[in-house]
Tab-separated table of C-alpha atoms in Angstrom:
chain	number	residue	atom	x	y	z
A	727	MET	CA	0.095	-0.010	0.072
A	728	ASN	CA	1.158	3.343	-0.844
A	729	PRO	CA	2.280	5.220	2.624
A	730	LEU	CA	0.505	8.143	1.469
A	731	VAL	CA	-2.284	6.341	1.812
A	732	MET	CA	-1.210	4.410	4.946
A	733	ALA	CA	-0.879	7.420	7.020
A	734	PRO	CA	-4.399	8.326	7.125
A	735	LEU	CA	-5.555	4.960	7.474
A	736	TRP	CA	-4.021	4.937	10.844
A	737	PHE	CA	-6.331	7.365	12.027
A	738	VAL	CA	-9.242	5.781	10.818
A	739	LEU	CA	-8.455	2.496	12.146
A	740	LEU	CA	-7.414	3.890	15.585
A	741	ALA	CA	-10.752	5.982	15.359
A	742	LEU	CA	-12.773	2.518	14.402
A	743	SER	CA	-10.916	0.587	17.302
A	744	ALA	CA	-12.269	3.120	20.056
A	745	THR	CA	-15.783	3.252	18.584
A	746	VAL	CA	-17.194	0.042	17.295
A	747	THR	CA	-20.939	-0.726	18.071
A	748	GLN	CA	-22.501	-3.990	17.570
A	749	ALA	CA	-26.024	-1.978	16.696
A	750	VAL	CA	-25.210	-0.688	13.549
A	751	GLN	CA	-23.234	-1.935	10.298
A	752	PRO	CA	-20.856	0.649	8.752
A	753	HIS	CA	-21.935	2.568	5.720
A	754	LYS	CA	-19.492	3.150	3.045
A	755	SER	CA	-19.078	5.736	0.181
A	756	PRO	CA	-19.907	4.198	-3.458
A	757	ASN	CA	-16.411	5.219	-4.084
A	758	ASP	CA	-14.476	3.148	-1.135
A	759	PRO	CA	-13.167	-0.010	-2.479
A	760	ARG	CA	-12.801	-1.651	0.940
A	761	ASN	CA	-15.724	-3.683	2.807
A	762	TYR	CA	-16.649	-3.447	6.125
A	763	GLN	CA	-18.221	-5.698	8.743
A	764	ILE	CA	-18.901	-5.372	12.219
A	765	ILE	CA	-18.508	-8.358	14.738
A	766	GLU	CA	-19.029	-9.605	18.196
A	767	LEU	CA	-17.170	-12.374	19.714
A	768	GLU	CA	-18.633	-14.934	22.199
A	769	ASN	CA	-16.394	-12.956	25.163
A	770	GLY	CA	-17.934	-9.783	24.012
A	771	LEU	CA	-15.071	-8.370	22.272
A	772	GLN	CA	-16.465	-6.182	19.358
A	773	ALA	CA	-14.388	-5.618	16.229
A	774	VAL	CA	-14.605	-4.095	12.790
A	775	LEU	CA	-13.153	-5.770	9.862
A	776	VAL	CA	-11.677	-4.124	6.799
A	777	SER	CA	-11.233	-6.077	3.527
A	778	GLU	CA	-9.128	-4.021	0.703
A	779	PRO	CA	-8.181	-7.044	-1.545
A	780	ASN	CA	-5.460	-4.854	-3.079
A	781	ALA	CA	-3.974	-3.822	0.108
A	782	ARG	CA	-0.035	-4.928	0.223
A	783	ARG	CA	-0.002	-4.140	4.093
A	784	ALA	CA	-2.249	-5.209	6.754
A	785	ALA	CA	-2.763	-2.743	10.065
A	786	VAL	CA	-4.576	-3.533	13.754
A	787	ALA	CA	-5.360	-1.505	16.316
A	788	LEU	CA	-6.869	-2.446	19.411
A	789	ASP	CA	-8.403	0.048	21.666
A	790	VAL	CA	-8.933	-0.715	25.759
A	791	GLY	CA	-11.263	1.724	27.518
A	792	VAL	CA	-9.164	2.260	30.035
A	793	GLY	CA	-6.479	5.160	30.558
A	794	SER	CA	-4.899	7.707	32.940
A	795	ALA	CA	-8.647	8.128	34.473
A	796	GLN	CA	-8.164	4.728	36.415
A	797	ASP	CA	-4.677	5.378	37.804
A	798	PRO	CA	-4.688	4.906	41.534
A	799	THR	CA	-4.036	7.903	43.792
A	800	GLY	CA	-0.877	6.044	44.857
A	801	ARG	CA	0.197	4.876	41.421
A	802	GLN	CA	-0.096	7.682	38.947
A	803	GLY	CA	0.935	6.847	35.800
A	804	LEU	CA	0.225	3.262	35.956
A	805	ALA	CA	-1.834	2.699	33.164
A	806	HIS	CA	1.158	4.053	30.989
A	807	PHE	CA	3.488	1.899	32.737
A	808	LEU	CA	1.103	-1.252	31.967
A	809	GLU	CA	0.974	-0.053	28.265
A	810	HIS	CA	5.175	-0.277	28.450
A	811	MET	CA	5.186	-3.625	30.352
A	812	LEU	CA	2.561	-5.413	27.915
A	813	PHE	CA	5.301	-5.750	25.086
A	814	LEU	CA	7.726	-7.640	27.059
A	815	GLY	CA	7.103	-11.145	26.513
A	816	THR	CA	3.838	-13.126	26.832
A	817	GLU	CA	3.489	-17.057	27.963
A	818	LYS	CA	3.364	-18.295	23.944
A	819	TYR	CA	6.066	-15.738	23.239
A	820	PRO	CA	8.282	-15.474	26.459
A	821	ASP	CA	11.082	-13.624	24.168
A	822	SER	CA	10.860	-9.997	25.559
A	823	GLY	CA	11.530	-8.892	21.475
A	824	ALA	CA	9.630	-11.583	19.635
A	825	TYR	CA	6.842	-9.133	18.789
A	826	GLN	CA	8.793	-6.467	18.155
A	827	GLY	CA	11.225	-8.453	15.828
A	828	PHE	CA	8.691	-10.109	14.118
A	829	ILE	CA	7.130	-6.998	12.977
A	830	ASN	CA	10.439	-5.024	12.209
A	831	SER	CA	11.430	-7.805	9.990
A	832	HIS	CA	8.492	-8.060	8.004
A	833	GLY	CA	8.325	-4.324	7.014
A	834	GLY	CA	6.214	-3.253	9.566
A	835	SER	CA	5.889	-0.876	12.512
A	836	HIS	CA	4.192	-0.755	15.878
A	837	ASN	CA	3.452	1.555	18.462
A	838	ALA	CA	0.787	2.182	21.185
A	839	TYR	CA	-0.441	5.107	23.616
A	840	THR	CA	-2.016	5.837	26.597
A	841	SER	CA	-4.652	8.694	27.024
A	842	PHE	CA	-7.058	9.803	29.966
A	843	GLU	CA	-9.920	7.273	28.874
A	844	HIS	CA	-8.248	4.962	26.470
A	845	THR	CA	-4.845	2.897	25.731
A	846	ASN	CA	-4.586	2.025	22.161
A	847	TYR	CA	-2.087	-0.709	20.391
A	848	PHE	CA	-1.456	-1.178	16.836
A	849	PHE	CA	0.616	-2.383	14.197
A	850	ASP	CA	0.930	-2.513	10.437
A	851	VAL	CA	2.873	-5.420	8.472
A	852	ASP	CA	3.277	-7.217	5.024
A	853	ALA	CA	-0.025	-8.388	4.173
A	854	ALA	CA	1.291	-11.743	3.613
A	855	TYR	CA	2.054	-11.944	7.585
A	856	LEU	CA	-0.865	-10.842	9.181
A	857	GLU	CA	-1.924	-13.915	10.895
A	858	PRO	CA	1.405	-14.650	12.419
A	859	ALA	CA	1.698	-11.020	13.580
A	860	LEU	CA	-2.113	-10.876	14.601
A	861	ASP	CA	-1.207	-14.254	17.027
A	862	ARG	CA	1.538	-12.714	18.759
A	863	PHE	CA	-0.444	-9.374	19.170
A	864	ALA	CA	-3.217	-11.178	20.426
A	865	GLN	CA	-1.142	-12.773	23.505
A	866	PHE	CA	-0.851	-9.313	25.163
A	867	PHE	CA	-4.532	-9.527	25.949
A	868	ILE	CA	-4.318	-13.099	26.945
A	869	ALA	CA	-1.510	-14.097	28.745
A	870	PRO	CA	1.450	-11.597	28.888
A	871	LEU	CA	4.166	-12.044	31.676
A	872	PHE	CA	4.820	-8.841	33.129
A	873	ASN	CA	8.065	-10.097	33.528
A	874	ALA	CA	9.879	-8.672	36.936
A	875	ASP	CA	13.130	-8.730	35.367
A	876	TYR	CA	11.944	-5.484	33.094
A	877	VAL	CA	10.293	-3.547	35.751
A	878	GLU	CA	12.969	-1.300	36.769
A	879	ARG	CA	14.300	-0.698	33.088
A	880	GLU	CA	10.701	0.098	31.892
A	881	ILE	CA	10.100	2.498	35.080
A	882	GLN	CA	13.133	4.448	34.114
A	883	ALA	CA	11.584	4.800	30.558
A	884	VAL	CA	8.598	6.113	31.647
A	885	GLU	CA	10.974	8.470	33.839
A	886	SER	CA	12.712	9.441	30.262
A	887	GLU	CA	9.543	10.352	28.676
A	888	TYR	CA	8.203	12.310	31.404
A	889	ARG	CA	11.740	14.273	31.945
A	890	ALA	CA	11.788	14.522	27.417
A	891	LYS	CA	8.594	16.790	28.119
A	892	LEU	CA	9.678	18.907	31.192
A	893	LYS	CA	10.443	21.978	28.482
A	894	SER	CA	7.487	21.534	26.371
A	895	ASP	CA	5.149	24.538	26.537
A	896	ALA	CA	2.095	22.533	25.803
A	897	ARG	CA	2.818	19.808	28.681
A	898	ARG	CA	3.757	23.126	30.771
A	899	SER	CA	0.141	24.660	29.957
A	900	LEU	CA	-1.052	21.010	30.905
A	901	ASP	CA	0.479	20.910	34.054
A	902	VAL	CA	-0.792	24.374	35.083
A	903	PHE	CA	-3.997	23.339	34.373
A	904	LYS	CA	-4.281	20.406	36.275
A	905	ALA	CA	-2.638	22.327	39.117
A	906	ILE	CA	-5.759	24.602	39.263
A	907	ILE	CA	-8.471	22.057	38.761
A	908	ASN	CA	-10.199	20.456	41.262
A	909	PRO	CA	-7.708	18.176	43.034
A	910	GLU	CA	-10.283	15.328	43.325
A	911	HIS	CA	-10.868	15.109	39.925
A	912	PRO	CA	-9.024	12.270	38.275
A	913	PHE	CA	-7.729	14.492	35.260
A	914	SER	CA	-5.439	16.342	37.944
A	915	LYS	CA	-3.333	13.415	38.133
A	916	LEU	CA	0.004	13.232	36.280
A	917	SER	CA	-0.904	10.755	33.542
A	918	VAL	CA	2.277	9.854	31.957
A	919	GLY	CA	4.311	9.125	35.859
A	920	ASN	CA	7.456	8.996	36.709
A	921	LEU	CA	9.769	7.630	39.485
A	922	GLN	CA	7.929	9.636	42.337
A	923	THR	CA	4.411	8.565	41.169
A	924	LEU	CA	4.958	4.954	40.395
A	925	LEU	CA	7.519	4.019	43.391
A	926	GLY	CA	6.436	6.815	45.721
A	927	GLY	CA	8.999	9.210	47.734
A	928	ALA	CA	12.519	8.417	48.955
A	929	GLN	CA	11.813	5.254	47.403
A	930	ALA	CA	12.242	6.353	43.823
A	931	GLU	CA	15.979	6.982	44.315
A	932	GLY	CA	18.111	3.757	44.339
A	933	SER	CA	20.737	5.231	46.490
A	934	GLU	CA	18.632	6.132	49.188
A	935	VAL	CA	17.199	2.460	49.892
A	936	SER	CA	18.934	-0.771	50.434
A	937	THR	CA	18.373	-3.526	47.770
A	938	HIS	CA	16.106	-5.437	49.527
A	939	GLN	CA	13.846	-2.327	50.259
A	940	ARG	CA	14.060	-1.558	46.542
A	941	ALA	CA	13.209	-5.154	45.366
A	942	SER	CA	10.107	-5.218	48.020
A	943	VAL	CA	8.965	-1.625	46.224
A	944	LEU	CA	9.376	-3.123	42.638
A	945	ALA	CA	7.591	-6.456	43.626
A	946	ALA	CA	4.628	-3.971	45.020
A	947	LEU	CA	4.516	-2.196	42.203
A	948	ARG	CA	4.315	-5.372	39.834
A	949	SER	CA	1.779	-6.680	41.713
A	950	ASP	CA	-0.627	-3.573	41.628
A	951	LEU	CA	-0.062	-3.572	37.914
A	952	ILE	CA	-1.379	-7.211	37.419
A	953	ASP	CA	-4.143	-6.132	39.873
A	954	PHE	CA	-4.782	-3.072	37.387
A	955	TYR	CA	-4.577	-5.477	34.131
A	956	ASP	CA	-6.970	-8.017	35.834
A	957	THR	CA	-9.473	-5.130	36.452
A	958	TYR	CA	-9.607	-3.501	33.507
A	959	TYR	CA	-8.200	-5.469	30.743
A	960	HIS	CA	-11.316	-7.784	29.745
A	961	ALA	CA	-13.050	-8.465	26.150
A	962	GLY	CA	-15.995	-6.347	26.978
A	963	ALA	CA	-13.306	-3.040	27.404
A	964	MET	CA	-11.858	-3.947	24.023
A	965	ARG	CA	-12.643	-2.755	20.617
A	966	LEU	CA	-10.674	-4.396	17.511
A	967	ALA	CA	-10.003	-2.987	14.202
A	968	VAL	CA	-8.544	-5.579	11.392
A	969	LEU	CA	-7.266	-4.351	8.036
A	970	GLY	CA	-5.981	-6.928	5.356
A	971	PRO	CA	-6.098	-8.148	1.759
A	972	GLN	CA	-8.261	-10.842	2.946
A	973	SER	CA	-12.382	-11.349	2.356
A	974	LEU	CA	-14.118	-10.733	5.450
A	975	SER	CA	-15.110	-14.197	6.122
A	976	GLU	CA	-11.283	-14.849	6.324
A	977	LEU	CA	-10.794	-12.119	8.499
A	978	GLU	CA	-13.651	-12.799	10.637
A	979	GLN	CA	-11.984	-16.477	11.090
A	980	LEU	CA	-8.530	-15.062	12.314
A	981	ALA	CA	-10.327	-12.270	14.778
A	982	ARG	CA	-12.509	-15.029	16.380
A	983	ALA	CA	-9.295	-17.777	16.355
A	984	LYS	CA	-6.850	-15.283	17.676
A	985	PHE	CA	-8.945	-13.216	20.274
A	986	LYS	CA	-11.613	-15.738	21.532
A	987	ALA	CA	-9.386	-16.514	24.565
A	988	VAL	CA	-9.423	-13.227	25.665
A	989	ARG	CA	-10.727	-13.039	29.219
A	990	LYS	CA	-14.539	-12.328	29.737
A	991	GLN	CA	-15.279	-9.175	32.633
A	992	SER	CA	-16.001	-10.687	35.759
A	993	VAL	CA	-18.639	-10.373	37.582
A	994	THR	CA	-16.901	-9.277	40.672
A	995	LYS	CA	-14.645	-6.606	39.252
A	996	SER	CA	-17.576	-5.260	36.968
A	997	ALA	CA	-17.954	-2.074	38.837
A	998	ALA	CA	-14.619	-1.112	38.843
A	999	ALA	CA	-14.153	-1.860	35.059
């Protein structure tokens, strides 16, 4: 697919992944060569399928209806930190670089972002490799490892993102707004997170605590991370968009096969989710 066509298509896929509804099938322009279908899996995950027969690249986006608004007060930035940790190995593909390596080696790209109400994961890849790429991608939402060996490294990555924007006028303006609004409103929290908000106080500085204390703090953070994932990452909160050259029936088979194991929303945690 022409990269100039692919770029605006990403905006369509990201929007579709966040707004799929089961009630209405999509309407399209008579000049649109693509075919569309909306489905719902048995576990409640909703998806929009886009068939473009001449596409040379496939693209996928999955939106989870949870973001920094759900960050616990004592773990500001936890949703963003989860986004980082989710990429680092699954039970089926335990190598922390398996997904990234596969996408990169087959002409693709990948990324994710966390906003106030959404966390969105997406990739594109040579169309011939949609099935194996989708298999790797789906495992994030089925059986991630959240490997303890990478917790401290990814905290530092979040800290780097935070510090990189300290001189940004847009970030400064946002910080001023957060400082003057009702402190009880979730938007007042530090959405990106940093060492201070994720680890808390003096615990953020490794030189000020013993190795044992720091290990305990990191373990507690990982435990809260897993609780957050178990609470909010369920099929009912997810919206999927898949585009490829396959027919709609083939795309449906792929989506159902790869995402059927995503956990349903639990009754006990429905209020929190």
